[in-house]
């Protein structure tokens, strides 16, 4: 993880040796050498300990040697001992590394709280104290609030400034029946007292001095900093594929989901329809037509397997995005290319078994390309839906609904000529329509003898399979190449919609 972050964030002119040295520096600084080759883990996979995971998170920020380190609740979810160790590490990083460490922290232990140099307390969005940790108790006691001897300093401060009646006051039984309003007034007085206090003047003066110094330094550094020093987005794309893609390709569960259904359905189809592709009787032609439609539909419904890819990684994606690791479009492209490569293999396995096992006529390349493009559209639809909706449950409900809707306009359940005029426009957006037509035109070419055999009747008129389904008319529906072109166009449109959704829609909870 540290090496991965180093390749994403360090300047492009950083050599491989320098990146490795930076990673080693962070490992030693955070005492992580013992778990350098251990998987981090998650809720399903056991990995490093909670304390080590916190240190890894800190290490990801330290890769670039930042002068200021912002941490959001670095001790949350840890036991008191581990929390103390993390804060001790942060203090060491601040003092030995000549850097500023700023943390939001809730319910710290007394020991951990005492390790901080300065304290900024906020209540209801307003500052109630800003100064040295050592002076905090004196400040509040000078305003008539004696510290509870049974509580640690952070417990007493939180209890004192809470909207609820303090434990100390309840124990002393000093509150009246109107205690709630009195306590609210006290909290407001803390805000007012700070606004008129001497520590505010000191804090404002110190802050103004720091801002002036920072502005002078920033003005000087702007002339020296070259924004192009950061790795290019293409380089970041390669890094994402190198680490995440390869890791997924080594994951049996990842591969099993993608290969399993293709192998299972191809074998099922083989045993049911063996040799039917070359038969010319009307029943075989009708059965083959339905099967090709079902094959196109499988790509749409099978897309639900790709929905979790974005939902599960959403927290990590937002964190890395906030850290400036990459652009959302780069991440989106990496996920698509990762799936496109594995889909190339799974589609090849499926198409070889089905095409040659069923003795289908036509060109294998056209059949494979139609199936592969339809599979990619399923992937992109899954990504688009996962980017738009906030949860995995909603995505798994919305995607099959859309695919089912496309089935109605695919041309099998209601032929194209019978679709009501108000719905004709939607039929042209159904990817299943073009996928099925391309497969049909490939297996039953208009100039082939089988395509001239009457299969259906329309009153006294006999119709071939292409005539019945309306695949003998127009510049698009009677051309397999045109249908493949429409599939490619839809792939591009759905890709853009999914990418825009990933860029502009956020499901973060603050």
CSV table of C-alpha atoms in Angstrom, one decimal:
chain,number,residue,atom,x,y,z
A,1,UNK,CA,0.0,0.0,0.0
A,2,UNK,CA,2.8,2.4,0.8
A,3,UNK,CA,4.6,1.7,-2.5
A,4,UNK,CA,1.4,2.1,-4.4
A,5,UNK,CA,0.8,5.5,-2.7
A,6,UNK,CA,4.4,6.5,-3.4
A,7,UNK,CA,4.0,5.9,-7.1
A,8,UNK,CA,0.8,7.9,-7.2
A,9,UNK,CA,1.9,10.9,-5.2
A,10,UNK,CA,5.6,11.4,-5.5
A,11,UNK,CA,6.9,13.6,-8.3
A,12,UNK,CA,7.4,12.0,-11.7
A,13,UNK,CA,11.1,12.6,-11.7
A,14,UNK,CA,11.4,10.4,-8.5
A,15,UNK,CA,13.4,7.3,-9.3
A,16,UNK,CA,12.4,3.8,-8.3
A,17,UNK,CA,15.3,3.7,-5.8
A,18,UNK,CA,14.2,7.0,-4.2
A,19,UNK,CA,10.6,5.7,-3.9
A,20,UNK,CA,11.8,2.5,-2.2
A,21,UNK,CA,13.9,4.6,0.1
A,22,UNK,CA,10.9,6.8,1.0
A,23,UNK,CA,8.8,3.7,1.7
A,24,UNK,CA,11.5,2.2,3.9
A,25,UNK,CA,11.8,5.5,5.8
A,26,UNK,CA,8.1,5.5,6.6
A,27,UNK,CA,8.1,1.8,7.6
A,28,UNK,CA,10.9,2.5,10.1
A,29,UNK,CA,9.4,5.7,11.3
A,30,UNK,CA,6.1,4.0,12.1
A,31,UNK,CA,7.6,0.7,13.3
A,32,UNK,CA,5.9,-1.3,10.6
A,33,UNK,CA,8.7,-3.5,9.4
A,34,UNK,CA,7.3,-6.6,11.1
A,35,UNK,CA,4.1,-6.4,8.9
A,36,UNK,CA,5.5,-5.1,5.6
A,37,UNK,CA,4.3,-8.2,3.8
A,38,UNK,CA,1.0,-8.7,5.7
A,39,UNK,CA,-2.3,-8.0,4.0
A,40,UNK,CA,-4.1,-5.0,5.5
A,41,UNK,CA,-7.4,-6.9,5.6
A,42,UNK,CA,-11.0,-5.7,6.0
A,43,UNK,CA,-14.3,-6.8,7.7
A,44,UNK,CA,-14.2,-10.1,5.8
A,45,UNK,CA,-10.4,-10.8,5.7
A,46,UNK,CA,-8.3,-10.7,8.8
A,47,UNK,CA,-5.1,-8.7,8.4
A,48,UNK,CA,-3.0,-6.4,10.5
A,49,UNK,CA,-4.1,-5.1,13.9
A,50,UNK,CA,-6.1,-2.0,14.5
A,51,UNK,CA,-3.1,0.0,15.7
A,52,UNK,CA,-1.0,-1.1,12.8
A,53,UNK,CA,-3.8,-0.1,10.4
A,54,UNK,CA,-3.9,3.4,11.9
A,55,UNK,CA,-0.2,3.7,11.5
A,56,UNK,CA,-0.5,2.6,7.9
A,57,UNK,CA,-3.0,5.4,7.3
A,58,UNK,CA,-0.6,7.9,8.9
A,59,UNK,CA,2.2,6.5,6.7
A,60,UNK,CA,0.2,7.1,3.5
A,61,UNK,CA,0.1,10.8,4.4
A,62,UNK,CA,3.8,10.8,5.3
A,63,UNK,CA,5.0,9.4,2.0
A,64,UNK,CA,5.2,13.0,0.6
A,65,UNK,CA,6.9,14.4,3.8
A,66,UNK,CA,4.2,17.0,4.4
A,67,UNK,CA,5.0,19.9,6.8
A,68,UNK,CA,1.4,19.8,8.1
A,69,UNK,CA,-0.4,16.5,8.8
A,70,UNK,CA,-4.2,16.5,9.2
A,71,UNK,CA,-5.8,13.5,10.9
A,72,UNK,CA,-9.5,12.8,11.5
A,73,UNK,CA,-10.0,10.8,14.7
A,74,UNK,CA,-6.8,8.8,14.6
A,75,UNK,CA,-7.7,6.9,17.8
A,76,UNK,CA,-11.3,6.0,17.0
A,77,UNK,CA,-12.0,2.3,17.3
A,78,UNK,CA,-8.9,1.6,19.3
A,79,UNK,CA,-8.5,0.4,22.9
A,80,UNK,CA,-6.9,2.9,25.3
A,81,UNK,CA,-3.4,1.4,25.2
A,82,UNK,CA,-3.3,1.3,21.4
A,83,UNK,CA,-4.8,4.8,21.3
A,84,UNK,CA,-2.0,6.0,23.6
A,85,UNK,CA,0.6,4.5,21.4
A,86,UNK,CA,-0.8,6.2,18.3
A,87,UNK,CA,-0.8,9.6,20.0
A,88,UNK,CA,2.7,9.0,21.3
A,89,UNK,CA,3.8,8.3,17.7
A,90,UNK,CA,2.1,11.5,16.5
A,91,UNK,CA,3.9,13.6,19.1
A,92,UNK,CA,7.2,12.1,18.0
A,93,UNK,CA,6.4,12.9,14.4
A,94,UNK,CA,5.6,16.5,15.4
A,95,UNK,CA,8.6,17.1,17.6
A,96,UNK,CA,11.3,15.0,15.9
A,97,UNK,CA,10.1,15.6,12.3
A,98,UNK,CA,9.7,19.4,12.6
A,99,UNK,CA,6.1,19.2,11.4
A,100,UNK,CA,2.7,20.3,12.6
A,101,UNK,CA,0.2,17.6,13.4
A,102,UNK,CA,-3.5,18.6,13.7
A,103,UNK,CA,-6.1,16.0,14.9
A,104,UNK,CA,-9.8,15.9,15.6
A,105,UNK,CA,-10.1,13.6,18.6
A,106,UNK,CA,-13.0,12.4,20.7
A,107,UNK,CA,-12.9,10.8,24.1
A,108,UNK,CA,-9.1,10.6,24.4
A,109,UNK,CA,-7.5,9.0,27.5
A,110,UNK,CA,-5.9,11.3,30.0
A,111,UNK,CA,-2.4,10.2,28.9
A,112,UNK,CA,-3.1,10.7,25.2
A,113,UNK,CA,-4.7,14.1,25.9
A,114,UNK,CA,-1.7,15.3,27.9
A,115,UNK,CA,0.6,14.6,24.9
A,116,UNK,CA,-0.9,17.4,22.8
A,117,UNK,CA,0.7,20.8,22.9
A,118,UNK,CA,-2.4,22.9,22.0
A,119,UNK,CA,-6.1,22.5,22.3
A,120,UNK,CA,-8.9,24.0,20.2
A,121,UNK,CA,-12.3,23.3,21.7
A,122,UNK,CA,-15.5,23.8,19.7
A,123,UNK,CA,-19.1,23.8,21.0
A,124,UNK,CA,-22.0,24.2,18.7
A,125,UNK,CA,-19.7,25.4,15.9
A,126,UNK,CA,-18.2,28.1,18.1
A,127,UNK,CA,-14.8,28.2,19.8
A,128,UNK,CA,-14.8,28.0,23.6
A,129,UNK,CA,-11.1,27.6,24.1
A,130,UNK,CA,-7.9,27.9,22.0
A,131,UNK,CA,-4.6,27.7,23.7
A,132,UNK,CA,-2.2,25.4,25.5
A,133,UNK,CA,-3.4,22.1,26.9
A,134,UNK,CA,-1.6,22.8,30.1
A,135,UNK,CA,-3.5,26.1,30.6
A,136,UNK,CA,-7.0,24.7,29.8
A,137,UNK,CA,-7.9,23.6,33.4
A,138,UNK,CA,-6.7,27.0,34.8
A,139,UNK,CA,-8.8,28.9,32.3
A,140,UNK,CA,-12.1,27.1,33.1
A,141,UNK,CA,-11.4,27.1,36.8
A,142,UNK,CA,-10.8,30.9,36.7
A,143,UNK,CA,-14.4,31.2,35.5
A,144,UNK,CA,-15.8,29.4,38.5
A,145,UNK,CA,-15.7,25.8,37.3
A,146,UNK,CA,-13.7,23.6,39.7
A,147,UNK,CA,-12.4,20.4,38.2
A,148,UNK,CA,-14.1,17.1,39.2
A,149,UNK,CA,-11.4,15.2,41.1
A,150,UNK,CA,-13.0,11.9,39.9
A,151,UNK,CA,-12.6,12.7,36.2
A,152,UNK,CA,-9.6,13.0,33.9
A,153,UNK,CA,-9.0,16.4,32.3
A,154,UNK,CA,-10.5,15.6,28.9
A,155,UNK,CA,-13.5,13.9,30.6
A,156,UNK,CA,-14.0,17.0,32.8
A,157,UNK,CA,-13.7,19.4,29.8
A,158,UNK,CA,-16.2,17.5,27.7
A,159,UNK,CA,-18.6,17.1,30.6
A,160,UNK,CA,-18.3,20.7,31.5
A,161,UNK,CA,-19.1,22.1,28.0
A,162,UNK,CA,-21.8,19.6,27.2
A,163,UNK,CA,-25.4,20.6,26.6
A,164,UNK,CA,-26.5,18.0,29.1
A,165,UNK,CA,-26.3,18.5,32.9
A,166,UNK,CA,-22.7,17.7,34.0
A,167,UNK,CA,-22.0,14.6,36.0
A,168,UNK,CA,-20.2,16.8,38.6
A,169,UNK,CA,-23.3,18.9,39.1
A,170,UNK,CA,-25.6,15.9,39.3
A,171,UNK,CA,-23.4,14.4,41.9
A,172,UNK,CA,-23.5,17.7,43.9
A,173,UNK,CA,-27.2,17.9,43.3
A,174,UNK,CA,-26.9,21.7,42.7
A,175,UNK,CA,-29.3,22.0,39.8
A,176,UNK,CA,-32.8,23.5,40.0
A,177,UNK,CA,-35.8,22.3,38.0
A,178,UNK,CA,-34.8,24.7,35.2
A,179,UNK,CA,-31.4,23.1,34.9
A,180,UNK,CA,-31.7,22.6,31.2
A,181,UNK,CA,-32.0,26.3,30.4
A,182,UNK,CA,-29.4,27.2,32.9
A,183,UNK,CA,-26.9,24.8,31.4
A,184,UNK,CA,-27.6,26.2,27.9
A,185,UNK,CA,-26.9,29.7,29.2
A,186,UNK,CA,-23.7,28.4,30.7
A,187,UNK,CA,-22.5,27.0,27.4
A,188,UNK,CA,-23.4,30.2,25.7
A,189,UNK,CA,-21.4,32.0,28.3
A,190,UNK,CA,-18.3,29.8,27.5
A,191,UNK,CA,-18.5,31.1,24.0
A,192,UNK,CA,-19.0,34.7,25.1
A,193,UNK,CA,-16.2,34.4,27.7
A,194,UNK,CA,-13.8,33.2,25.1
A,195,UNK,CA,-14.6,36.1,22.8
A,196,UNK,CA,-13.7,38.6,25.5
A,197,UNK,CA,-10.8,36.6,26.9
A,198,UNK,CA,-7.1,37.3,26.8
A,199,UNK,CA,-6.3,33.9,25.3
A,200,UNK,CA,-8.3,34.8,22.3
A,201,UNK,CA,-6.2,37.9,21.7
A,202,UNK,CA,-3.0,35.8,22.1
A,203,UNK,CA,-4.4,33.1,19.7
A,204,UNK,CA,-5.5,35.7,17.1
A,205,UNK,CA,-2.1,37.4,17.2
A,206,UNK,CA,-0.2,34.1,16.9
A,207,UNK,CA,-2.5,33.0,14.1
A,208,UNK,CA,-2.1,36.3,12.2
A,209,UNK,CA,1.7,36.0,12.5
A,210,UNK,CA,1.6,32.4,11.1
A,211,UNK,CA,-0.6,33.5,8.2
A,212,UNK,CA,1.7,36.4,7.3
A,213,UNK,CA,4.7,34.1,7.4
A,214,UNK,CA,2.9,31.4,5.4
A,215,UNK,CA,1.8,33.9,2.7
A,216,UNK,CA,5.4,35.2,2.3
A,217,UNK,CA,6.7,31.6,2.0
A,218,UNK,CA,3.9,30.6,-0.4
A,219,UNK,CA,4.6,33.6,-2.7
A,220,UNK,CA,8.3,32.6,-2.8
A,221,UNK,CA,7.6,28.9,-3.4
A,222,UNK,CA,5.0,29.5,-6.2
A,223,UNK,CA,7.9,30.5,-8.4
A,224,UNK,CA,9.7,27.3,-7.7
A,225,UNK,CA,6.9,24.8,-7.8
A,226,UNK,CA,6.2,23.1,-11.1
A,227,UNK,CA,2.7,21.6,-11.1
A,228,UNK,CA,3.8,19.2,-13.8
A,229,UNK,CA,6.1,17.5,-11.4
A,230,UNK,CA,3.2,15.3,-10.2
A,231,UNK,CA,2.8,12.0,-12.1
A,232,UNK,CA,0.7,12.2,-15.2
A,233,UNK,CA,-2.8,10.7,-15.2
A,234,UNK,CA,-1.6,8.0,-17.6
A,235,UNK,CA,1.1,7.1,-15.2
A,236,UNK,CA,-1.4,6.9,-12.4
A,237,UNK,CA,-3.6,4.7,-14.6
A,238,UNK,CA,-0.7,2.3,-15.1
A,239,UNK,CA,-0.1,2.3,-11.4
A,240,UNK,CA,-3.7,1.5,-10.6
A,241,UNK,CA,-3.7,-1.4,-13.0
A,242,UNK,CA,-0.3,-2.6,-11.8
A,243,UNK,CA,-1.3,-2.8,-8.2
A,244,UNK,CA,-5.1,-3.1,-8.0
A,245,UNK,CA,-5.7,-4.9,-11.3
A,246,UNK,CA,-3.0,-7.5,-10.7
A,247,UNK,CA,-4.2,-8.1,-7.1
A,248,UNK,CA,-7.7,-8.8,-8.4
A,249,UNK,CA,-6.4,-11.2,-11.1
A,250,UNK,CA,-4.7,-13.1,-8.3
A,251,UNK,CA,-8.0,-13.3,-6.3
A,252,UNK,CA,-9.8,-16.5,-6.7
A,253,UNK,CA,-13.1,-15.0,-5.7
A,254,UNK,CA,-12.8,-12.2,-8.2
A,255,UNK,CA,-12.1,-14.6,-11.0
A,256,UNK,CA,-14.6,-17.2,-9.9
A,257,UNK,CA,-17.5,-14.8,-10.1
A,258,UNK,CA,-16.6,-13.7,-13.6
A,259,UNK,CA,-15.6,-17.1,-15.1
A,260,UNK,CA,-18.1,-19.2,-13.2
A,261,UNK,CA,-21.4,-18.1,-14.8
A,262,UNK,CA,-19.8,-18.1,-18.3
A,263,UNK,CA,-18.7,-21.6,-18.0
A,264,UNK,CA,-21.9,-22.8,-16.3
A,265,UNK,CA,-24.2,-21.2,-18.9
A,266,UNK,CA,-22.0,-22.3,-21.9
A,267,UNK,CA,-22.1,-25.9,-20.8
A,268,UNK,CA,-25.9,-25.7,-20.1
A,269,UNK,CA,-26.5,-24.2,-23.6
A,270,UNK,CA,-24.2,-26.8,-25.1
A,271,UNK,CA,-26.1,-29.8,-23.6
A,272,UNK,CA,-29.5,-28.3,-24.6
A,273,UNK,CA,-28.8,-27.0,-28.1
A,274,UNK,CA,-25.9,-29.1,-29.4
A,275,UNK,CA,-25.7,-28.9,-33.2
A,276,UNK,CA,-28.8,-26.8,-33.6
A,277,UNK,CA,-27.0,-23.8,-35.3
A,278,UNK,CA,-26.8,-25.5,-38.7
A,279,UNK,CA,-30.3,-27.0,-38.7
A,280,UNK,CA,-32.7,-25.4,-41.1
A,281,UNK,CA,-36.1,-26.7,-39.9
A,282,UNK,CA,-38.5,-24.1,-38.7
A,283,UNK,CA,-38.4,-25.3,-35.1
A,284,UNK,CA,-34.7,-25.3,-34.9
A,285,UNK,CA,-34.5,-21.8,-36.5
A,286,UNK,CA,-37.1,-20.4,-34.0
A,287,UNK,CA,-35.2,-22.1,-31.1
A,288,UNK,CA,-31.9,-20.7,-32.2
A,289,UNK,CA,-33.4,-17.2,-32.6
A,290,UNK,CA,-34.7,-17.3,-29.0
A,291,UNK,CA,-31.4,-18.6,-27.7
A,292,UNK,CA,-29.4,-15.8,-29.3
A,293,UNK,CA,-31.8,-13.3,-27.7
A,294,UNK,CA,-31.3,-15.1,-24.3
A,295,UNK,CA,-27.5,-14.9,-24.8
A,296,UNK,CA,-27.6,-11.1,-25.3
A,297,UNK,CA,-29.9,-10.8,-22.2
A,298,UNK,CA,-27.4,-12.8,-20.1
A,299,UNK,CA,-24.8,-10.1,-20.6
A,300,UNK,CA,-27.2,-7.5,-19.1
A,301,UNK,CA,-28.3,-9.5,-16.1
A,302,UNK,CA,-24.8,-10.8,-15.5
A,303,UNK,CA,-23.7,-7.2,-15.0
A,304,UNK,CA,-24.9,-7.3,-11.4
A,305,UNK,CA,-21.7,-9.1,-10.6
A,306,UNK,CA,-19.8,-5.8,-11.4
A,307,UNK,CA,-21.9,-3.5,-9.2
A,308,UNK,CA,-19.9,-4.2,-5.9
A,309,UNK,CA,-16.6,-3.2,-7.6
A,310,UNK,CA,-17.4,0.5,-7.1
A,311,UNK,CA,-19.6,0.3,-4.0
A,312,UNK,CA,-17.1,-1.7,-1.9
A,313,UNK,CA,-14.2,0.6,-2.8
A,314,UNK,CA,-16.2,3.8,-2.4
A,315,UNK,CA,-14.6,4.9,0.9
A,316,UNK,CA,-11.1,4.2,-0.3
A,317,UNK,CA,-11.9,6.0,-3.6
A,318,UNK,CA,-13.1,9.1,-1.7
A,319,UNK,CA,-10.1,9.1,0.5
A,320,UNK,CA,-7.6,8.8,-2.3
A,321,UNK,CA,-9.5,11.4,-4.3
A,322,UNK,CA,-9.2,13.8,-1.4
A,323,UNK,CA,-5.5,13.1,-1.2
A,324,UNK,CA,-5.1,14.0,-4.8
A,325,UNK,CA,-3.9,10.6,-5.8
A,326,UNK,CA,-5.8,10.6,-9.2
A,327,UNK,CA,-8.7,12.1,-11.1
A,328,UNK,CA,-12.0,10.3,-11.0
A,329,UNK,CA,-11.8,9.7,-14.7
A,330,UNK,CA,-8.5,7.9,-14.2
A,331,UNK,CA,-10.0,5.6,-11.6
A,332,UNK,CA,-13.0,4.9,-13.8
A,333,UNK,CA,-10.8,4.0,-16.8
A,334,UNK,CA,-8.7,1.7,-14.6
A,335,UNK,CA,-11.8,-0.2,-13.4
A,336,UNK,CA,-13.1,-0.5,-16.9
A,337,UNK,CA,-9.8,-1.7,-18.4
A,338,UNK,CA,-9.4,-4.2,-15.6
A,339,UNK,CA,-12.8,-5.7,-16.4
A,340,UNK,CA,-12.4,-5.4,-20.2
A,341,UNK,CA,-9.3,-7.6,-20.1
A,342,UNK,CA,-10.9,-10.3,-18.0
A,343,UNK,CA,-14.1,-10.0,-20.1
A,344,UNK,CA,-11.9,-10.7,-23.1
A,345,UNK,CA,-11.0,-14.1,-21.7
A,346,UNK,CA,-14.4,-15.0,-20.3
A,347,UNK,CA,-16.1,-14.0,-23.5
A,348,UNK,CA,-13.6,-16.1,-25.5
A,349,UNK,CA,-14.3,-19.2,-23.4
A,350,UNK,CA,-18.1,-18.7,-23.7
A,351,UNK,CA,-18.1,-18.0,-27.4
A,352,UNK,CA,-15.8,-20.9,-28.3
A,353,UNK,CA,-17.9,-23.4,-26.4
A,354,UNK,CA,-21.2,-22.1,-27.8
A,355,UNK,CA,-20.3,-21.2,-31.4
A,356,UNK,CA,-18.5,-24.4,-32.2
A,357,UNK,CA,-20.6,-26.7,-29.9
A,358,UNK,CA,-23.8,-25.5,-31.5
A,359,UNK,CA,-22.2,-25.6,-35.0
A,360,UNK,CA,-23.4,-22.1,-35.6
A,361,UNK,CA,-23.0,-20.7,-39.1
A,362,UNK,CA,-21.6,-17.2,-39.9
A,363,UNK,CA,-18.4,-15.7,-38.7
A,364,UNK,CA,-17.0,-16.5,-35.3
A,365,UNK,CA,-15.4,-13.1,-35.0
A,366,UNK,CA,-18.7,-11.3,-35.5
A,367,UNK,CA,-20.4,-13.5,-32.9
A,368,UNK,CA,-17.5,-12.9,-30.4
A,369,UNK,CA,-17.4,-9.2,-31.0
A,370,UNK,CA,-21.2,-8.8,-30.5
A,371,UNK,CA,-21.0,-10.8,-27.3
A,372,UNK,CA,-17.9,-9.0,-26.0
A,373,UNK,CA,-19.4,-5.5,-26.7
A,374,UNK,CA,-22.6,-6.5,-25.0
A,375,UNK,CA,-20.6,-7.7,-21.9
A,376,UNK,CA,-18.7,-4.4,-21.8
A,377,UNK,CA,-22.0,-2.5,-22.0
A,378,UNK,CA,-23.2,-4.6,-19.0
A,379,UNK,CA,-20.0,-3.6,-17.1
A,380,UNK,CA,-20.4,0.1,-17.9
A,381,UNK,CA,-24.1,0.0,-16.9
A,382,UNK,CA,-23.2,-1.5,-13.6
A,383,UNK,CA,-20.6,1.2,-13.0
A,384,UNK,CA,-23.0,3.9,-14.0
A,385,UNK,CA,-25.7,2.7,-11.7
A,386,UNK,CA,-23.3,2.2,-8.9
A,387,UNK,CA,-22.0,5.7,-9.3
A,388,UNK,CA,-25.5,7.3,-9.3
A,389,UNK,CA,-27.2,5.5,-6.4
A,390,UNK,CA,-25.9,5.6,-2.8
A,391,UNK,CA,-26.0,1.9,-1.8
A,392,UNK,CA,-25.4,-1.6,-3.1
A,393,UNK,CA,-29.0,-2.6,-2.5
A,394,UNK,CA,-30.4,0.3,-4.6
A,395,UNK,CA,-27.9,-0.5,-7.4
A,396,UNK,CA,-28.9,-4.2,-7.4
A,397,UNK,CA,-32.5,-3.2,-7.7
A,398,UNK,CA,-32.1,-0.5,-10.4
A,399,UNK,CA,-29.8,-2.3,-12.8
A,400,UNK,CA,-32.1,-5.4,-13.4
A,401,UNK,CA,-35.0,-3.1,-13.7
A,402,UNK,CA,-33.4,-1.2,-16.6
A,403,UNK,CA,-32.1,-4.4,-18.3
A,404,UNK,CA,-35.6,-6.0,-18.0
A,405,UNK,CA,-37.0,-2.8,-19.6
A,406,UNK,CA,-34.5,-3.2,-22.5
A,407,UNK,CA,-35.7,-6.8,-23.0
A,408,UNK,CA,-39.2,-5.6,-23.9
A,409,UNK,CA,-37.8,-3.5,-26.7
A,410,UNK,CA,-35.3,-6.1,-27.9
A,411,UNK,CA,-37.5,-7.4,-30.7
A,412,UNK,CA,-38.4,-10.8,-29.4
A,413,UNK,CA,-41.4,-10.3,-27.1
A,414,UNK,CA,-42.9,-7.6,-29.4
A,415,UNK,CA,-41.5,-7.3,-32.9
A,416,UNK,CA,-40.1,-3.9,-33.9
A,417,UNK,CA,-43.0,-3.2,-36.3
A,418,UNK,CA,-45.6,-3.6,-33.5
A,419,UNK,CA,-44.0,-1.3,-31.0
A,420,UNK,CA,-46.3,1.7,-30.3
A,421,UNK,CA,-45.1,4.9,-31.9
A,422,UNK,CA,-44.7,6.5,-28.5
A,423,UNK,CA,-42.1,3.9,-27.5
A,424,UNK,CA,-40.2,3.5,-30.8
A,425,UNK,CA,-37.6,6.0,-29.6
A,426,UNK,CA,-36.7,3.9,-26.6
A,427,UNK,CA,-36.4,0.7,-28.7
A,428,UNK,CA,-33.5,2.4,-30.5
A,429,UNK,CA,-31.7,2.8,-27.2
A,430,UNK,CA,-31.9,-0.9,-26.2
A,431,UNK,CA,-28.5,-2.5,-26.4
A,432,UNK,CA,-30.1,-5.9,-26.5
A,433,UNK,CA,-31.8,-5.0,-29.8
A,434,UNK,CA,-28.5,-4.4,-31.6
A,435,UNK,CA,-26.7,-7.3,-29.9
A,436,UNK,CA,-29.4,-9.8,-30.9
A,437,UNK,CA,-29.7,-8.4,-34.4
A,438,UNK,CA,-26.0,-8.7,-35.0
A,439,UNK,CA,-26.0,-12.3,-33.8
A,440,UNK,CA,-29.0,-13.1,-35.9
A,441,UNK,CA,-27.7,-11.5,-39.1
A,442,UNK,CA,-24.4,-13.3,-38.5
A,443,UNK,CA,-26.0,-16.7,-38.1
A,444,UNK,CA,-28.6,-16.2,-40.8
A,445,UNK,CA,-27.0,-14.0,-43.4
A,446,UNK,CA,-29.6,-12.4,-45.8
A,447,UNK,CA,-27.9,-14.1,-48.8
A,448,UNK,CA,-27.7,-17.6,-47.2
A,449,UNK,CA,-30.1,-20.4,-48.2
A,450,UNK,CA,-31.4,-20.8,-44.6
A,451,UNK,CA,-32.4,-17.2,-44.5
A,452,UNK,CA,-34.9,-17.8,-47.4
A,453,UNK,CA,-36.6,-20.7,-45.7
A,454,UNK,CA,-40.2,-19.8,-44.5
A,455,UNK,CA,-40.4,-20.1,-40.8
A,456,UNK,CA,-43.5,-18.0,-39.8
A,457,UNK,CA,-46.7,-17.1,-41.5
A,458,UNK,CA,-48.6,-13.9,-41.6
A,459,UNK,CA,-52.0,-14.9,-42.7
A,460,UNK,CA,-51.5,-16.4,-46.1
A,461,UNK,CA,-48.0,-14.9,-46.5
A,462,UNK,CA,-44.9,-16.9,-45.4
A,463,UNK,CA,-42.0,-15.0,-43.7
A,464,UNK,CA,-38.4,-15.9,-43.2
A,465,UNK,CA,-37.0,-15.5,-39.7
A,466,UNK,CA,-35.3,-12.2,-40.6
A,467,UNK,CA,-38.5,-10.8,-42.2
A,468,UNK,CA,-40.6,-11.8,-39.2
A,469,UNK,CA,-38.4,-10.0,-36.7
A,470,UNK,CA,-37.9,-7.0,-38.9
A,471,UNK,CA,-34.2,-7.5,-39.6
A,472,UNK,CA,-34.4,-7.2,-43.4
A,473,UNK,CA,-35.2,-3.5,-43.5
A,474,UNK,CA,-33.4,-0.2,-43.0
A,475,UNK,CA,-29.7,0.8,-43.2
A,476,UNK,CA,-29.1,-0.5,-39.6
A,477,UNK,CA,-31.2,-3.5,-38.7
A,478,UNK,CA,-30.2,-5.5,-41.8
A,479,UNK,CA,-26.5,-5.0,-41.3
A,480,UNK,CA,-24.5,-6.8,-38.7
A,481,UNK,CA,-21.7,-4.2,-39.0
A,482,UNK,CA,-24.2,-1.3,-38.4
A,483,UNK,CA,-25.5,-3.1,-35.3
A,484,UNK,CA,-22.0,-3.6,-34.0
A,485,UNK,CA,-21.4,0.1,-34.6
A,486,UNK,CA,-24.5,1.0,-32.6
A,487,UNK,CA,-23.3,-1.2,-29.8
A,488,UNK,CA,-20.0,0.6,-29.8
A,489,UNK,CA,-21.8,4.0,-29.8
A,490,UNK,CA,-24.0,2.9,-26.8
A,491,UNK,CA,-20.8,1.7,-25.0
A,492,UNK,CA,-19.3,5.2,-25.4
A,493,UNK,CA,-22.5,7.0,-24.3
A,494,UNK,CA,-23.0,4.8,-21.2
A,495,UNK,CA,-19.3,5.2,-20.4
A,496,UNK,CA,-19.5,9.0,-20.5
A,497,UNK,CA,-22.6,9.0,-18.3
A,498,UNK,CA,-21.0,6.7,-15.8
A,499,UNK,CA,-17.8,8.8,-15.7
A,500,UNK,CA,-19.8,12.0,-15.3
A,501,UNK,CA,-21.7,10.4,-12.4
A,502,UNK,CA,-18.5,9.3,-10.7
A,503,UNK,CA,-17.0,12.8,-11.1
A,504,UNK,CA,-20.0,14.9,-10.0
A,505,UNK,CA,-22.1,12.7,-7.7
A,506,UNK,CA,-20.9,12.2,-4.1
A,507,UNK,CA,-22.4,9.9,-1.5
A,508,UNK,CA,-20.1,10.9,1.4
A,509,UNK,CA,-21.8,11.3,4.8
A,510,UNK,CA,-20.5,14.1,6.9
